C-alpha positions as a printed Julia matrix, in Angstrom:
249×3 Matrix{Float64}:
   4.93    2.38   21.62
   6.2     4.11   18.47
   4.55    2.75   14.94
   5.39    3.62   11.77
   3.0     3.56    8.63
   3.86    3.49    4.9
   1.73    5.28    2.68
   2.24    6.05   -1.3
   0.93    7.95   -3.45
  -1.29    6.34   -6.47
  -3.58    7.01   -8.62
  -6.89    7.75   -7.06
  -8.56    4.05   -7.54
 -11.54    5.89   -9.47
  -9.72    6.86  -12.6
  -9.58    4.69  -15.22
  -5.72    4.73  -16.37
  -4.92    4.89  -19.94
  -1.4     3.27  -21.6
   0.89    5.61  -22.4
   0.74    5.91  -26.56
   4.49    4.39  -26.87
   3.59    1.61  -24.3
   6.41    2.75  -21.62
   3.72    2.72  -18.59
   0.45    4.35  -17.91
  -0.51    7.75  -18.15
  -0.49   10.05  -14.97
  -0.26   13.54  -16.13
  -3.28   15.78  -15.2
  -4.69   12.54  -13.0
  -6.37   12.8    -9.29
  -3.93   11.24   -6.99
  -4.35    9.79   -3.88
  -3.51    7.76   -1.2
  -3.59    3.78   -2.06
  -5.95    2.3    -0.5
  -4.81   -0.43    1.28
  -2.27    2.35    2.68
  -5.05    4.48    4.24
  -6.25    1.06    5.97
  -2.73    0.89    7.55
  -2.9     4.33    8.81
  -6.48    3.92   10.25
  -5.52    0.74   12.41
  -2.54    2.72   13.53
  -4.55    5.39   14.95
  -7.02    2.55   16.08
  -3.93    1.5    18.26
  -3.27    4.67   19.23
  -6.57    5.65   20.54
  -6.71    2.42   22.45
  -3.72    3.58   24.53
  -1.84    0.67   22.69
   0.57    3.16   21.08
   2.04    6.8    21.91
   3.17    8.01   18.53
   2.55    7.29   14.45
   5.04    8.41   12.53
   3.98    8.0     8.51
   6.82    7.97    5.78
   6.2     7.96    2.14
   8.93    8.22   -0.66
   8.75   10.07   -4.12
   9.06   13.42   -5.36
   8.28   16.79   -3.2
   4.12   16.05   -4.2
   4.38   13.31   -1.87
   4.03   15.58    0.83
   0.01   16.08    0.05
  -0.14   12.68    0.43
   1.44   12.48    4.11
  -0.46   15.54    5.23
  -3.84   13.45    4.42
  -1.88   10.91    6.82
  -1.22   13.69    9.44
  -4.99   15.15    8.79
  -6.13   11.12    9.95
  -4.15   11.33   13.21
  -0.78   10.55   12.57
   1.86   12.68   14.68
   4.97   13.36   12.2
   5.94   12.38    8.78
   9.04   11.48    6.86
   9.68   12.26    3.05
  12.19   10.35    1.4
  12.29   12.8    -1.78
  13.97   11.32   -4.99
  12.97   11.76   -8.61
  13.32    7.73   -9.51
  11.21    5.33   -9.78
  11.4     3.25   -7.0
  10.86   -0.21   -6.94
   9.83   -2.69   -4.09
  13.26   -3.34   -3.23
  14.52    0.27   -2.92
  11.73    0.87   -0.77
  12.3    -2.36    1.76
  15.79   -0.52    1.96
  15.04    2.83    2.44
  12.35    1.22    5.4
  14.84   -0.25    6.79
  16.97    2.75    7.02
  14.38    4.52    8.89
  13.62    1.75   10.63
  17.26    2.15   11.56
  16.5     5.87   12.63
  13.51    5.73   14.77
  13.16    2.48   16.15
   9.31    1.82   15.97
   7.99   -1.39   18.13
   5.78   -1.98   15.05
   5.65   -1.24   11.52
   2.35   -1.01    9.49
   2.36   -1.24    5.78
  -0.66   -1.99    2.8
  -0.31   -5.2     1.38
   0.44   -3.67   -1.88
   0.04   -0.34   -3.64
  -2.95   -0.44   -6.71
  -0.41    0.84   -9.31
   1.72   -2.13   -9.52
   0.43   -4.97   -7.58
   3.67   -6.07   -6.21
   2.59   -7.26   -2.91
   6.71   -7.57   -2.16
   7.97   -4.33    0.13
   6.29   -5.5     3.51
   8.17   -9.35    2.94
  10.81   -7.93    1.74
  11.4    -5.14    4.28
  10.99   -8.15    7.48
  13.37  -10.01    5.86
  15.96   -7.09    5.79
  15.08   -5.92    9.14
  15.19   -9.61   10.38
  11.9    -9.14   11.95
   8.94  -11.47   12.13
   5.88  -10.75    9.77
   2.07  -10.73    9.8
   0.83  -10.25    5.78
  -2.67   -9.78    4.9
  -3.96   -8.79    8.43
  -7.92   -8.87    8.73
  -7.31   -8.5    12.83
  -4.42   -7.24   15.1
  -4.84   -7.91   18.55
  -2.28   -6.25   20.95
  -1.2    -8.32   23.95
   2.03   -7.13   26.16
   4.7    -7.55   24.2
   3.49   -9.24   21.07
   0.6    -9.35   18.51
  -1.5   -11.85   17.33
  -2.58  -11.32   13.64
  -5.57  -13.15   11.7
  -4.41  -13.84    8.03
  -6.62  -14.27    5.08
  -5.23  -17.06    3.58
  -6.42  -19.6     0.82
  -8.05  -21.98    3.07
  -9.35  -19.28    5.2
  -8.2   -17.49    8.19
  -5.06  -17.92    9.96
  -4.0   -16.83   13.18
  -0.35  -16.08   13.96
   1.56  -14.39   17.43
   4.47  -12.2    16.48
   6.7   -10.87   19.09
   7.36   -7.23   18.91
   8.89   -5.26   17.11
   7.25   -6.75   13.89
   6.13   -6.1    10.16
   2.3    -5.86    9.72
   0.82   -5.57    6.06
  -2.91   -5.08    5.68
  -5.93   -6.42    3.99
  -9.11   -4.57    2.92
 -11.24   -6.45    5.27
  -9.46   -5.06    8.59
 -10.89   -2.12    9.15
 -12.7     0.93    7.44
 -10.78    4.13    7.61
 -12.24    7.27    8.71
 -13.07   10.69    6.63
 -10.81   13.44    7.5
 -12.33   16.16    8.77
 -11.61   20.05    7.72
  -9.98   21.18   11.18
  -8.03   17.85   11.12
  -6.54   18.84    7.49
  -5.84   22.26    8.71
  -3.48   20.61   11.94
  -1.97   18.82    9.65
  -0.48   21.54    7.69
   1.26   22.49   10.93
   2.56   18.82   12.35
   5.69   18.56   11.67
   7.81   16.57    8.01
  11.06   16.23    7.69
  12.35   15.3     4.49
  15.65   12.92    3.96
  17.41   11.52    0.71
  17.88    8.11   -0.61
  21.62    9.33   -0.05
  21.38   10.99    3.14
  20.07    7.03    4.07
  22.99    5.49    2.24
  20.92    3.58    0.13
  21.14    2.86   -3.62
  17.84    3.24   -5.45
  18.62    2.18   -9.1
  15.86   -0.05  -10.32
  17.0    -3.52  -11.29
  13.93   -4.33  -13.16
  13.31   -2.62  -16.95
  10.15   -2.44  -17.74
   9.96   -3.82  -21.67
   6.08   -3.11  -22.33
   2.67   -2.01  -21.26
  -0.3    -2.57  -23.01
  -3.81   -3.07  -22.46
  -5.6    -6.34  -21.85
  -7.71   -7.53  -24.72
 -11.08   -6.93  -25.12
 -13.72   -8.4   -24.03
 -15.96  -10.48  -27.08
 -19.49   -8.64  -27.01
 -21.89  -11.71  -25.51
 -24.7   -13.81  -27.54
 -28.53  -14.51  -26.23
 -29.63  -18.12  -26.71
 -32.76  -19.55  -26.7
 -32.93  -22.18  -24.16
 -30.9   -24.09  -21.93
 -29.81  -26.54  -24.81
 -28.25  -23.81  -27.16
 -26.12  -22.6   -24.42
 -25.17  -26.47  -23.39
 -24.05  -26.86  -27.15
 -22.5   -23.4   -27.76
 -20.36  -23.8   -23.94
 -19.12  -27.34  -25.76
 -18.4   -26.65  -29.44
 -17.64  -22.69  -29.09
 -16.17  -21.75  -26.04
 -15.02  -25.73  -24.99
 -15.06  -25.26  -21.77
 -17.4   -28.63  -20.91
């Protein structure tokens, strides 16, 4: 069984970002980058698979400009076999990515795809929905357990109310939550392997696929801060100051 894991690069979830001084987007110049997190989780229960004679081959694919690359060899250096770089210079949006999936989808015929539930930049949560619906494919979001069995998988959601527990019939879309697994450290001779696995690197139009955001971003800006808290006395003060100052009882 062939899976295929997306993985993006993001800034590294330690740095605090700062708003770009004419409020276009966030600052990224000079900043760690790194694989998003929720990504890395993808690519750990692939190689879970894998090593549980579930799955033959992991094939990771990551789109962006030629840096990209650093961020699928940390992918390669964690056990996946061969990666794909879709290079472009635009900024892609959930949309372009579901399509450019589904290309390679098209391409290398994977029994299941595995995907973060969303990348830490922009919060979308959309691509992994989006990309099932395009491939017409049935879809497991916010996986805390995949369970292999012939040929399906039964997924445990987190949901609202709790957990779920749905059977998919393969080939089908997978997105992950934080609570599925904890992904491994890469080791040195790992990272050096990597460097000689093989990437292959494609074009938004090699894919036939139109990339042109339809969104505009108008504005970024940073949420307000915080009022600096007040010490009461007793029990009473905060009863009255919760009633007449905040008003929230």
């Amino acid at each position: 069984m062939k899976i295929l894991v997306a993985v993006k690069r993001v800034v590294d979830f330690n740095v605090k970002v700062r708003v770009k001084s004419d409020n276009s987007g966030v600052e990224t110049a000079n900043l760690k980058m790194s694989m998003n997190p929720f990504d890395e989780i993808a690519v750990e229960e692939a190689i879970k698979l894998k090593e549980a004679g579930s799955a033959t081959e992991i094939v990771a694919v990551s789109m962006g400009p030629a840096v990209c690359q650093e961020t699928l060899r940390s992918a390669m250096a964690m056990g996946a076999d061969r990666a794909i770089l879709v290079q472009t210079e635009v900024e892609l949006q959930p949309l372009a990515v579901a399509k450019l999936l589904h290309a390679i989808l098209k391409k290398e015929n994977p029994q299941l795809v595995i995907l973060g539930k969303q990348a830490i930049d922009d919060d979308s949560n959309q691509t992994g929905q989006m990309l099932a619906a395009l491939a017409n494919l049935p879809q497991g979001t916010f996986a805390s357990k995949v369970k292999l069995s012939g040929d399906g998988v039964e997924v445990t959601r987190e949901i609202d109310g709790g957990l779920e527990t749905v059977a998919l019939k393969l080939p089908a879309i997978i997105t992950t939550d934080l609570r599925l697994n904890t992904p491994r450290y890469v080791t040195l001779p790992n990272i050096m392997k990597a460097k000689k696995k093989p990437l292959e690197t494609m074009t938004p139009e090699s894919l036939g696929v139109d990339v042109k955001p339809r969104l505009k971003t108008l504005k970024v800006q940073e949420p307000p801060k915080r009022k600096p808290g007040a010490k009461v006395a007793d029990v009473k003060e905060l009863v009255a100051k919760l009633r007449s100052e905040a008003k929230v009882i």
